[in-house]
Amino acid sequence: MIRLIAEGWQGMQGALRILTFRAGGEAMFDVSLAGFWRSFAAALFVLPLVALVYFERAHLGVGVSAAMYFLIFAATWLSFPLSAALAVAVIGAKPRYMAWVILHNWGVVWLYLVITAIWSLQVAGIINAEFRDFLFFLYGYLRILVHWRLAYVALGVPTITSAFTAAVPALVSYIVLVGISQAFAASAAAAAS
Protein backbone atom coordinates (compact mmCIF):
# COMPACT_ATOMS: atom_id res chain seq x y z
CA MET A 1 0.00 0.00 0.00
CA ILE A 2 2.82 2.40 0.86
CA ARG A 3 4.41 1.70 -2.53
CA LEU A 4 1.14 2.50 -4.28
CA ILE A 5 0.80 5.77 -2.37
CA ALA A 6 4.39 6.67 -3.27
CA GLU A 7 3.77 5.81 -6.93
CA GLY A 8 0.59 7.86 -6.87
CA TRP A 9 2.37 10.85 -5.38
CA GLN A 10 5.15 10.54 -7.95
CA GLY A 11 2.59 10.18 -10.74
CA MET A 12 0.75 13.29 -9.61
CA GLN A 13 4.02 15.23 -9.42
CA GLY A 14 4.97 14.00 -12.89
CA ALA A 15 1.58 15.00 -14.25
CA LEU A 16 1.89 18.44 -12.67
CA ARG A 17 5.32 18.88 -14.26
CA ILE A 18 3.84 17.94 -17.64
CA LEU A 19 0.82 20.21 -17.21
CA THR A 20 3.01 23.15 -16.22
CA PHE A 21 5.42 22.56 -19.13
CA ARG A 22 8.39 21.69 -16.92
CA ALA A 23 10.98 19.10 -17.93
CA GLY A 24 11.28 15.64 -16.44
CA GLY A 25 7.62 14.81 -15.90
CA GLU A 26 7.55 11.84 -18.26
CA ALA A 27 10.39 10.13 -16.40
CA MET A 28 8.32 10.03 -13.20
CA PHE A 29 5.89 7.37 -14.51
CA ASP A 30 6.20 3.60 -14.49
CA VAL A 31 5.13 2.80 -18.06
CA SER A 32 5.41 -0.96 -17.65
CA LEU A 33 2.41 -3.28 -17.76
CA ALA A 34 2.40 -3.36 -13.95
CA GLY A 35 2.50 0.45 -13.88
CA PHE A 36 -0.41 0.51 -16.32
CA TRP A 37 -2.61 -1.58 -14.02
CA ARG A 38 -1.48 0.27 -10.89
CA SER A 39 -2.35 3.60 -12.50
CA PHE A 40 -6.03 2.68 -12.18
CA ALA A 41 -5.53 3.04 -8.43
CA ALA A 42 -5.71 6.78 -9.14
CA ALA A 43 -9.48 6.23 -8.94
CA LEU A 44 -8.99 5.33 -5.27
CA PHE A 45 -7.12 8.62 -4.75
CA VAL A 46 -10.02 10.45 -6.38
CA LEU A 47 -12.89 8.59 -4.69
CA PRO A 48 -12.75 10.63 -1.44
CA LEU A 49 -12.89 13.82 -3.53
CA VAL A 50 -15.87 12.49 -5.47
CA ALA A 51 -17.63 11.60 -2.22
CA LEU A 52 -16.88 15.04 -0.77
CA VAL A 53 -18.34 16.74 -3.85
CA TYR A 54 -21.43 14.53 -3.60
CA PHE A 55 -22.02 15.66 -0.01
CA GLU A 56 -21.19 19.28 -0.81
CA ARG A 57 -23.73 19.29 -3.63
CA ALA A 58 -26.34 17.76 -1.32
CA HIS A 59 -25.57 20.43 1.30
CA LEU A 60 -26.08 23.15 -1.31
CA GLY A 61 -29.35 21.65 -2.52
CA VAL A 62 -28.04 20.62 -5.94
CA GLY A 63 -27.57 16.97 -5.15
CA VAL A 64 -28.24 14.06 -7.45
CA SER A 65 -28.98 10.40 -6.93
CA ALA A 66 -26.03 8.65 -5.31
CA ALA A 67 -26.45 5.67 -7.63
CA MET A 68 -26.39 7.88 -10.72
CA TYR A 69 -23.51 10.03 -9.45
CA PHE A 70 -21.18 7.14 -8.61
CA LEU A 71 -22.20 5.16 -11.70
CA ILE A 72 -21.22 8.14 -13.86
CA PHE A 73 -17.90 8.34 -12.01
CA ALA A 74 -17.14 4.64 -12.59
CA ALA A 75 -18.39 4.56 -16.18
CA THR A 76 -16.50 7.66 -17.29
CA TRP A 77 -13.36 6.40 -15.55
CA LEU A 78 -13.60 3.07 -17.39
CA SER A 79 -14.61 4.58 -20.73
CA PHE A 80 -11.25 6.31 -21.14
CA PRO A 81 -9.01 3.24 -21.71
CA LEU A 82 -11.56 1.74 -24.11
CA SER A 83 -12.01 4.86 -26.21
CA ALA A 84 -8.28 5.67 -26.03
CA ALA A 85 -7.52 2.23 -27.47
CA LEU A 86 -9.71 3.04 -30.47
CA ALA A 87 -8.16 6.51 -30.85
CA VAL A 88 -4.55 5.27 -30.86
CA ALA A 89 -5.45 2.51 -33.34
CA VAL A 90 -6.83 5.12 -35.75
CA ILE A 91 -3.74 7.36 -35.58
CA GLY A 92 -1.25 4.48 -35.54
CA ALA A 93 0.16 5.12 -32.07
CA LYS A 94 -0.64 1.77 -30.44
CA PRO A 95 2.85 1.45 -28.86
CA ARG A 96 2.16 4.63 -26.84
CA TYR A 97 -1.28 3.53 -25.57
CA MET A 98 -0.13 2.41 -22.11
CA ALA A 99 1.85 5.61 -21.54
CA TRP A 100 -1.20 7.69 -22.45
CA VAL A 101 -3.51 5.80 -20.09
CA ILE A 102 -0.96 6.02 -17.26
CA LEU A 103 -0.43 9.76 -17.72
CA HIS A 104 -4.17 10.29 -18.00
CA ASN A 105 -5.02 8.30 -14.88
CA TRP A 106 -2.61 10.23 -12.67
CA GLY A 107 -3.16 13.53 -14.46
CA VAL A 108 -6.93 13.67 -14.00
CA VAL A 109 -6.47 13.58 -10.23
CA TRP A 110 -5.61 17.28 -10.60
CA LEU A 111 -8.89 17.90 -12.43
CA TYR A 112 -10.83 16.28 -9.60
CA LEU A 113 -8.98 18.51 -7.14
CA VAL A 114 -10.11 21.57 -9.12
CA ILE A 115 -13.73 20.37 -9.14
CA THR A 116 -13.61 19.75 -5.40
CA ALA A 117 -12.04 23.16 -4.74
CA ILE A 118 -14.81 24.94 -6.67
CA TRP A 119 -17.61 23.20 -4.74
CA SER A 120 -15.73 23.72 -1.45
CA LEU A 121 -15.47 27.45 -2.11
CA GLN A 122 -19.23 27.65 -2.41
CA VAL A 123 -19.85 25.53 0.68
CA ALA A 124 -17.48 27.79 2.62
CA GLY A 125 -19.49 30.81 1.46
CA ILE A 126 -16.58 32.36 -0.42
CA ILE A 127 -18.37 32.25 -3.78
CA ASN A 128 -22.02 32.15 -4.82
CA ALA A 129 -23.76 29.83 -7.30
CA GLU A 130 -23.29 32.23 -10.21
CA PHE A 131 -19.55 32.50 -9.66
CA ARG A 132 -19.37 28.71 -9.19
CA ASP A 133 -21.03 28.27 -12.58
CA PHE A 134 -18.56 30.73 -14.11
CA LEU A 135 -15.65 28.75 -12.64
CA PHE A 136 -17.10 25.54 -14.08
CA PHE A 137 -17.38 27.29 -17.45
CA LEU A 138 -13.64 28.02 -17.24
CA TYR A 139 -13.03 24.48 -15.95
CA GLY A 140 -14.48 23.12 -19.19
CA TYR A 141 -11.64 24.78 -21.11
CA LEU A 142 -9.06 23.71 -18.54
CA ARG A 143 -10.24 20.11 -18.90
CA ILE A 144 -9.77 20.25 -22.67
CA LEU A 145 -6.27 21.68 -22.30
CA VAL A 146 -5.27 19.07 -19.71
CA HIS A 147 -6.43 16.20 -21.90
CA TRP A 148 -4.70 17.67 -24.94
CA ARG A 149 -1.42 18.19 -23.06
CA LEU A 150 -1.40 14.66 -21.65
CA ALA A 151 -2.12 13.19 -25.10
CA TYR A 152 0.52 15.36 -26.73
CA VAL A 153 3.25 14.28 -24.29
CA ALA A 154 2.26 10.62 -24.09
CA LEU A 155 1.62 9.95 -27.76
CA GLY A 156 4.41 11.99 -29.29
CA VAL A 157 2.26 13.01 -32.26
CA PRO A 158 1.84 16.51 -33.74
CA THR A 159 -0.21 19.07 -31.85
CA ILE A 160 -3.36 18.91 -33.97
CA THR A 161 -3.29 15.11 -34.07
CA SER A 162 -3.00 14.92 -30.29
CA ALA A 163 -5.84 17.43 -29.91
CA PHE A 164 -8.18 15.37 -32.09
CA THR A 165 -7.05 12.14 -30.44
CA ALA A 166 -7.70 13.54 -26.96
CA ALA A 167 -11.15 14.66 -28.12
CA VAL A 168 -12.26 11.07 -28.75
CA PRO A 169 -12.23 9.88 -25.10
CA ALA A 170 -13.56 13.28 -23.95
CA LEU A 171 -16.52 12.94 -26.30
CA VAL A 172 -17.14 9.33 -25.26
CA SER A 173 -17.02 10.40 -21.60
CA TYR A 174 -19.63 13.08 -22.27
CA ILE A 175 -21.85 10.60 -24.14
CA VAL A 176 -21.59 8.18 -21.19
CA LEU A 177 -22.50 10.96 -18.74
CA VAL A 178 -25.52 12.07 -20.78
CA GLY A 179 -26.63 8.49 -21.42
CA ILE A 180 -26.60 7.56 -17.73
CA SER A 181 -28.29 10.83 -16.75
CA GLN A 182 -31.02 10.28 -19.35
CA ALA A 183 -31.54 6.67 -18.28
CA PHE A 184 -32.01 7.75 -14.66
CA ALA A 185 -34.34 10.59 -15.70
CA ALA A 186 -36.45 8.22 -17.80
CA SER A 187 -36.56 5.73 -14.94
CA ALA A 188 -37.66 8.42 -12.49
CA ALA A 189 -40.32 9.67 -14.92
CA ALA A 190 -41.64 6.13 -15.42
CA ALA A 191 -41.76 5.54 -11.66
CA ALA A 192 -43.61 8.83 -11.12
CA SER A 193 -46.36 7.97 -13.62
PDB file of C-alpha atoms in Angstrom:
ATOM      1  CA  MET A   1       0.000   0.000   0.000  1.00  0.00           C
ATOM      2  CA  ILE A   2       2.818   2.398   0.855  1.00  0.00           C
ATOM      3  CA  ARG A   3       4.411   1.695  -2.530  1.00  0.00           C
ATOM      4  CA  LEU A   4       1.144   2.498  -4.283  1.00  0.00           C
ATOM      5  CA  ILE A   5       0.803   5.771  -2.373  1.00  0.00           C
ATOM      6  CA  ALA A   6       4.395   6.669  -3.269  1.00  0.00           C
ATOM      7  CA  GLU A   7       3.775   5.806  -6.925  1.00  0.00           C
ATOM      8  CA  GLY A   8       0.586   7.865  -6.873  1.00  0.00           C
ATOM      9  CA  TRP A   9       2.367  10.854  -5.380  1.00  0.00           C
ATOM     10  CA  GLN A  10       5.147  10.541  -7.947  1.00  0.00           C
ATOM     11  CA  GLY A  11       2.588  10.177 -10.744  1.00  0.00           C
ATOM     12  CA  MET A  12       0.753  13.291  -9.607  1.00  0.00           C
ATOM     13  CA  GLN A  13       4.025  15.228  -9.420  1.00  0.00           C
ATOM     14  CA  GLY A  14       4.972  14.002 -12.895  1.00  0.00           C
ATOM     15  CA  ALA A  15       1.578  15.004 -14.246  1.00  0.00           C
ATOM     16  CA  LEU A  16       1.892  18.437 -12.666  1.00  0.00           C
ATOM     17  CA  ARG A  17       5.319  18.885 -14.264  1.00  0.00           C
ATOM     18  CA  ILE A  18       3.840  17.937 -17.641  1.00  0.00           C
ATOM     19  CA  LEU A  19       0.821  20.205 -17.209  1.00  0.00           C
ATOM     20  CA  THR A  20       3.008  23.149 -16.219  1.00  0.00           C
ATOM     21  CA  PHE A  21       5.425  22.560 -19.130  1.00  0.00           C
ATOM     22  CA  ARG A  22       8.392  21.686 -16.915  1.00  0.00           C
ATOM     23  CA  ALA A  23      10.979  19.102 -17.926  1.00  0.00           C
ATOM     24  CA  GLY A  24      11.277  15.644 -16.440  1.00  0.00           C
ATOM     25  CA  GLY A  25       7.622  14.814 -15.900  1.00  0.00           C
ATOM     26  CA  GLU A  26       7.550  11.836 -18.264  1.00  0.00           C
ATOM     27  CA  ALA A  27      10.387  10.125 -16.395  1.00  0.00           C
ATOM     28  CA  MET A  28       8.318  10.033 -13.200  1.00  0.00           C
ATOM     29  CA  PHE A  29       5.894   7.366 -14.505  1.00  0.00           C
ATOM     30  CA  ASP A  30       6.195   3.603 -14.488  1.00  0.00           C
ATOM     31  CA  VAL A  31       5.126   2.803 -18.057  1.00  0.00           C
ATOM     32  CA  SER A  32       5.414  -0.957 -17.646  1.00  0.00           C
ATOM     33  CA  LEU A  33       2.405  -3.284 -17.761  1.00  0.00           C
ATOM     34  CA  ALA A  34       2.397  -3.356 -13.946  1.00  0.00           C
ATOM     35  CA  GLY A  35       2.499   0.452 -13.881  1.00  0.00           C
ATOM     36  CA  PHE A  36      -0.406   0.512 -16.317  1.00  0.00           C
ATOM     37  CA  TRP A  37      -2.608  -1.578 -14.021  1.00  0.00           C
ATOM     38  CA  ARG A  38      -1.479   0.268 -10.889  1.00  0.00           C
ATOM     39  CA  SER A  39      -2.350   3.604 -12.497  1.00  0.00           C
ATOM     40  CA  PHE A  40      -6.029   2.683 -12.176  1.00  0.00           C
ATOM     41  CA  ALA A  41      -5.532   3.040  -8.425  1.00  0.00           C
ATOM     42  CA  ALA A  42      -5.712   6.780  -9.138  1.00  0.00           C
ATOM     43  CA  ALA A  43      -9.480   6.228  -8.943  1.00  0.00           C
ATOM     44  CA  LEU A  44      -8.987   5.329  -5.272  1.00  0.00           C
ATOM     45  CA  PHE A  45      -7.123   8.623  -4.751  1.00  0.00           C
ATOM     46  CA  VAL A  46     -10.022  10.451  -6.380  1.00  0.00           C
ATOM     47  CA  LEU A  47     -12.885   8.591  -4.693  1.00  0.00           C
ATOM     48  CA  PRO A  48     -12.752  10.632  -1.439  1.00  0.00           C
ATOM     49  CA  LEU A  49     -12.894  13.821  -3.525  1.00  0.00           C
ATOM     50  CA  VAL A  50     -15.867  12.490  -5.467  1.00  0.00           C
ATOM     51  CA  ALA A  51     -17.633  11.599  -2.217  1.00  0.00           C
ATOM     52  CA  LEU A  52     -16.879  15.040  -0.771  1.00  0.00           C
ATOM     53  CA  VAL A  53     -18.343  16.740  -3.852  1.00  0.00           C
ATOM     54  CA  TYR A  54     -21.431  14.526  -3.599  1.00  0.00           C
ATOM     55  CA  PHE A  55     -22.025  15.658  -0.008  1.00  0.00           C
ATOM     56  CA  GLU A  56     -21.187  19.284  -0.813  1.00  0.00           C
ATOM     57  CA  ARG A  57     -23.730  19.287  -3.627  1.00  0.00           C
ATOM     58  CA  ALA A  58     -26.343  17.758  -1.325  1.00  0.00           C
ATOM     59  CA  HIS A  59     -25.571  20.426   1.296  1.00  0.00           C
ATOM     60  CA  LEU A  60     -26.077  23.151  -1.313  1.00  0.00           C
ATOM     61  CA  GLY A  61     -29.347  21.647  -2.516  1.00  0.00           C
ATOM     62  CA  VAL A  62     -28.042  20.624  -5.941  1.00  0.00           C
ATOM     63  CA  GLY A  63     -27.570  16.965  -5.148  1.00  0.00           C
ATOM     64  CA  VAL A  64     -28.244  14.061  -7.448  1.00  0.00           C
ATOM     65  CA  SER A  65     -28.984  10.399  -6.932  1.00  0.00           C
ATOM     66  CA  ALA A  66     -26.033   8.654  -5.310  1.00  0.00           C
ATOM     67  CA  ALA A  67     -26.449   5.673  -7.632  1.00  0.00           C
ATOM     68  CA  MET A  68     -26.385   7.883 -10.721  1.00  0.00           C
ATOM     69  CA  TYR A  69     -23.510  10.026  -9.449  1.00  0.00           C
ATOM     70  CA  PHE A  70     -21.182   7.143  -8.613  1.00  0.00           C
ATOM     71  CA  LEU A  71     -22.202   5.157 -11.701  1.00  0.00           C
ATOM     72  CA  ILE A  72     -21.224   8.142 -13.857  1.00  0.00           C
ATOM     73  CA  PHE A  73     -17.902   8.337 -12.008  1.00  0.00           C
ATOM     74  CA  ALA A  74     -17.141   4.639 -12.587  1.00  0.00           C
ATOM     75  CA  ALA A  75     -18.393   4.557 -16.180  1.00  0.00           C
ATOM     76  CA  THR A  76     -16.501   7.655 -17.290  1.00  0.00           C
ATOM     77  CA  TRP A  77     -13.356   6.400 -15.553  1.00  0.00           C
ATOM     78  CA  LEU A  78     -13.596   3.071 -17.387  1.00  0.00           C
ATOM     79  CA  SER A  79     -14.608   4.584 -20.729  1.00  0.00           C
ATOM     80  CA  PHE A  80     -11.248   6.307 -21.136  1.00  0.00           C
ATOM     81  CA  PRO A  81      -9.012   3.244 -21.710  1.00  0.00           C
ATOM     82  CA  LEU A  82     -11.556   1.738 -24.111  1.00  0.00           C
ATOM     83  CA  SER A  83     -12.010   4.864 -26.213  1.00  0.00           C
ATOM     84  CA  ALA A  84      -8.283   5.666 -26.027  1.00  0.00           C
ATOM     85  CA  ALA A  85      -7.516   2.231 -27.473  1.00  0.00           C
ATOM     86  CA  LEU A  86      -9.711   3.042 -30.465  1.00  0.00           C
ATOM     87  CA  ALA A  87      -8.160   6.507 -30.854  1.00  0.00           C
ATOM     88  CA  VAL A  88      -4.546   5.268 -30.864  1.00  0.00           C
ATOM     89  CA  ALA A  89      -5.446   2.514 -33.338  1.00  0.00           C
ATOM     90  CA  VAL A  90      -6.834   5.121 -35.746  1.00  0.00           C
ATOM     91  CA  ILE A  91      -3.739   7.359 -35.584  1.00  0.00           C
ATOM     92  CA  GLY A  92      -1.250   4.477 -35.540  1.00  0.00           C
ATOM     93  CA  ALA A  93       0.159   5.121 -32.071  1.00  0.00           C
ATOM     94  CA  LYS A  94      -0.641   1.769 -30.437  1.00  0.00           C
ATOM     95  CA  PRO A  95       2.847   1.445 -28.857  1.00  0.00           C
ATOM     96  CA  ARG A  96       2.161   4.631 -26.840  1.00  0.00           C
ATOM     97  CA  TYR A  97      -1.275   3.527 -25.570  1.00  0.00           C
ATOM     98  CA  MET A  98      -0.127   2.411 -22.107  1.00  0.00           C
ATOM     99  CA  ALA A  99       1.853   5.612 -21.543  1.00  0.00           C
ATOM    100  CA  TRP A 100      -1.202   7.692 -22.449  1.00  0.00           C
ATOM    101  CA  VAL A 101      -3.509   5.803 -20.087  1.00  0.00           C
ATOM    102  CA  ILE A 102      -0.964   6.020 -17.261  1.00  0.00           C
ATOM    103  CA  LEU A 103      -0.431   9.758 -17.718  1.00  0.00           C
ATOM    104  CA  HIS A 104      -4.173  10.294 -17.997  1.00  0.00           C
ATOM    105  CA  ASN A 105      -5.022   8.302 -14.879  1.00  0.00           C
ATOM    106  CA  TRP A 106      -2.610  10.225 -12.670  1.00  0.00           C
ATOM    107  CA  GLY A 107      -3.163  13.525 -14.458  1.00  0.00           C
ATOM    108  CA  VAL A 108      -6.930  13.670 -13.996  1.00  0.00           C
ATOM    109  CA  VAL A 109      -6.471  13.585 -10.226  1.00  0.00           C
ATOM    110  CA  TRP A 110      -5.612  17.281 -10.601  1.00  0.00           C
ATOM    111  CA  LEU A 111      -8.887  17.896 -12.429  1.00  0.00           C
ATOM    112  CA  TYR A 112     -10.830  16.278  -9.604  1.00  0.00           C
ATOM    113  CA  LEU A 113      -8.976  18.514  -7.144  1.00  0.00           C
ATOM    114  CA  VAL A 114     -10.113  21.569  -9.122  1.00  0.00           C
ATOM    115  CA  ILE A 115     -13.733  20.374  -9.140  1.00  0.00           C
ATOM    116  CA  THR A 116     -13.609  19.746  -5.400  1.00  0.00           C
ATOM    117  CA  ALA A 117     -12.045  23.155  -4.739  1.00  0.00           C
ATOM    118  CA  ILE A 118     -14.815  24.937  -6.666  1.00  0.00           C
ATOM    119  CA  TRP A 119     -17.606  23.195  -4.737  1.00  0.00           C
ATOM    120  CA  SER A 120     -15.733  23.717  -1.453  1.00  0.00           C
ATOM    121  CA  LEU A 121     -15.468  27.453  -2.112  1.00  0.00           C
ATOM    122  CA  GLN A 122     -19.234  27.651  -2.414  1.00  0.00           C
ATOM    123  CA  VAL A 123     -19.852  25.528   0.676  1.00  0.00           C
ATOM    124  CA  ALA A 124     -17.484  27.790   2.616  1.00  0.00           C
ATOM    125  CA  GLY A 125     -19.492  30.813   1.461  1.00  0.00           C
ATOM    126  CA  ILE A 126     -16.576  32.357  -0.417  1.00  0.00           C
ATOM    127  CA  ILE A 127     -18.371  32.255  -3.783  1.00  0.00           C
ATOM    128  CA  ASN A 128     -22.023  32.149  -4.820  1.00  0.00           C
ATOM    129  CA  ALA A 129     -23.760  29.827  -7.295  1.00  0.00           C
ATOM    130  CA  GLU A 130     -23.289  32.230 -10.209  1.00  0.00           C
ATOM    131  CA  PHE A 131     -19.553  32.496  -9.656  1.00  0.00           C
ATOM    132  CA  ARG A 132     -19.366  28.713  -9.188  1.00  0.00           C
ATOM    133  CA  ASP A 133     -21.027  28.273 -12.575  1.00  0.00           C
ATOM    134  CA  PHE A 134     -18.556  30.731 -14.111  1.00  0.00           C
ATOM    135  CA  LEU A 135     -15.649  28.754 -12.640  1.00  0.00           C
ATOM    136  CA  PHE A 136     -17.101  25.540 -14.076  1.00  0.00           C
ATOM    137  CA  PHE A 137     -17.378  27.288 -17.448  1.00  0.00           C
ATOM    138  CA  LEU A 138     -13.635  28.025 -17.239  1.00  0.00           C
ATOM    139  CA  TYR A 139     -13.028  24.477 -15.945  1.00  0.00           C
ATOM    140  CA  GLY A 140     -14.476  23.119 -19.194  1.00  0.00           C
ATOM    141  CA  TYR A 141     -11.639  24.775 -21.109  1.00  0.00           C
ATOM    142  CA  LEU A 142      -9.056  23.708 -18.538  1.00  0.00           C
ATOM    143  CA  ARG A 143     -10.241  20.107 -18.898  1.00  0.00           C
ATOM    144  CA  ILE A 144      -9.766  20.250 -22.674  1.00  0.00           C
ATOM    145  CA  LEU A 145      -6.268  21.678 -22.303  1.00  0.00           C
ATOM    146  CA  VAL A 146      -5.266  19.067 -19.710  1.00  0.00           C
ATOM    147  CA  HIS A 147      -6.432  16.199 -21.896  1.00  0.00           C
ATOM    148  CA  TRP A 148      -4.697  17.666 -24.942  1.00  0.00           C
ATOM    149  CA  ARG A 149      -1.422  18.193 -23.065  1.00  0.00           C
ATOM    150  CA  LEU A 150      -1.397  14.657 -21.648  1.00  0.00           C
ATOM    151  CA  ALA A 151      -2.121  13.186 -25.095  1.00  0.00           C
ATOM    152  CA  TYR A 152       0.523  15.362 -26.728  1.00  0.00           C
ATOM    153  CA  VAL A 153       3.245  14.285 -24.295  1.00  0.00           C
ATOM    154  CA  ALA A 154       2.255  10.621 -24.088  1.00  0.00           C
ATOM    155  CA  LEU A 155       1.620   9.948 -27.761  1.00  0.00           C
ATOM    156  CA  GLY A 156       4.412  11.992 -29.289  1.00  0.00           C
ATOM    157  CA  VAL A 157       2.263  13.007 -32.258  1.00  0.00           C
ATOM    158  CA  PRO A 158       1.840  16.506 -33.742  1.00  0.00           C
ATOM    159  CA  THR A 159      -0.214  19.074 -31.850  1.00  0.00           C
ATOM    160  CA  ILE A 160      -3.363  18.915 -33.970  1.00  0.00           C
ATOM    161  CA  THR A 161      -3.289  15.108 -34.073  1.00  0.00           C
ATOM    162  CA  SER A 162      -2.995  14.915 -30.289  1.00  0.00           C
ATOM    163  CA  ALA A 163      -5.842  17.426 -29.907  1.00  0.00           C
ATOM    164  CA  PHE A 164      -8.178  15.373 -32.086  1.00  0.00           C
ATOM    165  CA  THR A 165      -7.046  12.136 -30.439  1.00  0.00           C
ATOM    166  CA  ALA A 166      -7.702  13.544 -26.956  1.00  0.00           C
ATOM    167  CA  ALA A 167     -11.152  14.660 -28.118  1.00  0.00           C
ATOM    168  CA  VAL A 168     -12.264  11.066 -28.751  1.00  0.00           C
ATOM    169  CA  PRO A 169     -12.233   9.884 -25.096  1.00  0.00           C
ATOM    170  CA  ALA A 170     -13.563  13.278 -23.954  1.00  0.00           C
ATOM    171  CA  LEU A 171     -16.523  12.936 -26.303  1.00  0.00           C
ATOM    172  CA  VAL A 172     -17.141   9.327 -25.259  1.00  0.00           C
ATOM    173  CA  SER A 173     -17.022  10.397 -21.601  1.00  0.00           C
ATOM    174  CA  TYR A 174     -19.627  13.076 -22.273  1.00  0.00           C
ATOM    175  CA  ILE A 175     -21.852  10.603 -24.136  1.00  0.00           C
ATOM    176  CA  VAL A 176     -21.589   8.182 -21.188  1.00  0.00           C
ATOM    177  CA  LEU A 177     -22.500  10.961 -18.742  1.00  0.00           C
ATOM    178  CA  VAL A 178     -25.517  12.069 -20.784  1.00  0.00           C
ATOM    179  CA  GLY A 179     -26.630   8.486 -21.420  1.00  0.00           C
ATOM    180  CA  ILE A 180     -26.596   7.555 -17.734  1.00  0.00           C
ATOM    181  CA  SER A 181     -28.291  10.834 -16.752  1.00  0.00           C
ATOM    182  CA  GLN A 182     -31.024  10.283 -19.348  1.00  0.00           C
ATOM    183  CA  ALA A 183     -31.536   6.674 -18.277  1.00  0.00           C
ATOM    184  CA  PHE A 184     -32.012   7.749 -14.659  1.00  0.00           C
ATOM    185  CA  ALA A 185     -34.341  10.595 -15.700  1.00  0.00           C
ATOM    186  CA  ALA A 186     -36.451   8.221 -17.804  1.00  0.00           C
ATOM    187  CA  SER A 187     -36.564   5.725 -14.939  1.00  0.00           C
ATOM    188  CA  ALA A 188     -37.658   8.420 -12.491  1.00  0.00           C
ATOM    189  CA  ALA A 189     -40.319   9.668 -14.916  1.00  0.00           C
ATOM    190  CA  ALA A 190     -41.643   6.130 -15.415  1.00  0.00           C
ATOM    191  CA  ALA A 191     -41.758   5.544 -11.663  1.00  0.00           C
ATOM    192  CA  ALA A 192     -43.613   8.833 -11.125  1.00  0.00           C
ATOM    193  CA  SER A 193     -46.360   7.974 -13.618  1.00  0.00           C
TER     194      SER A 193
END
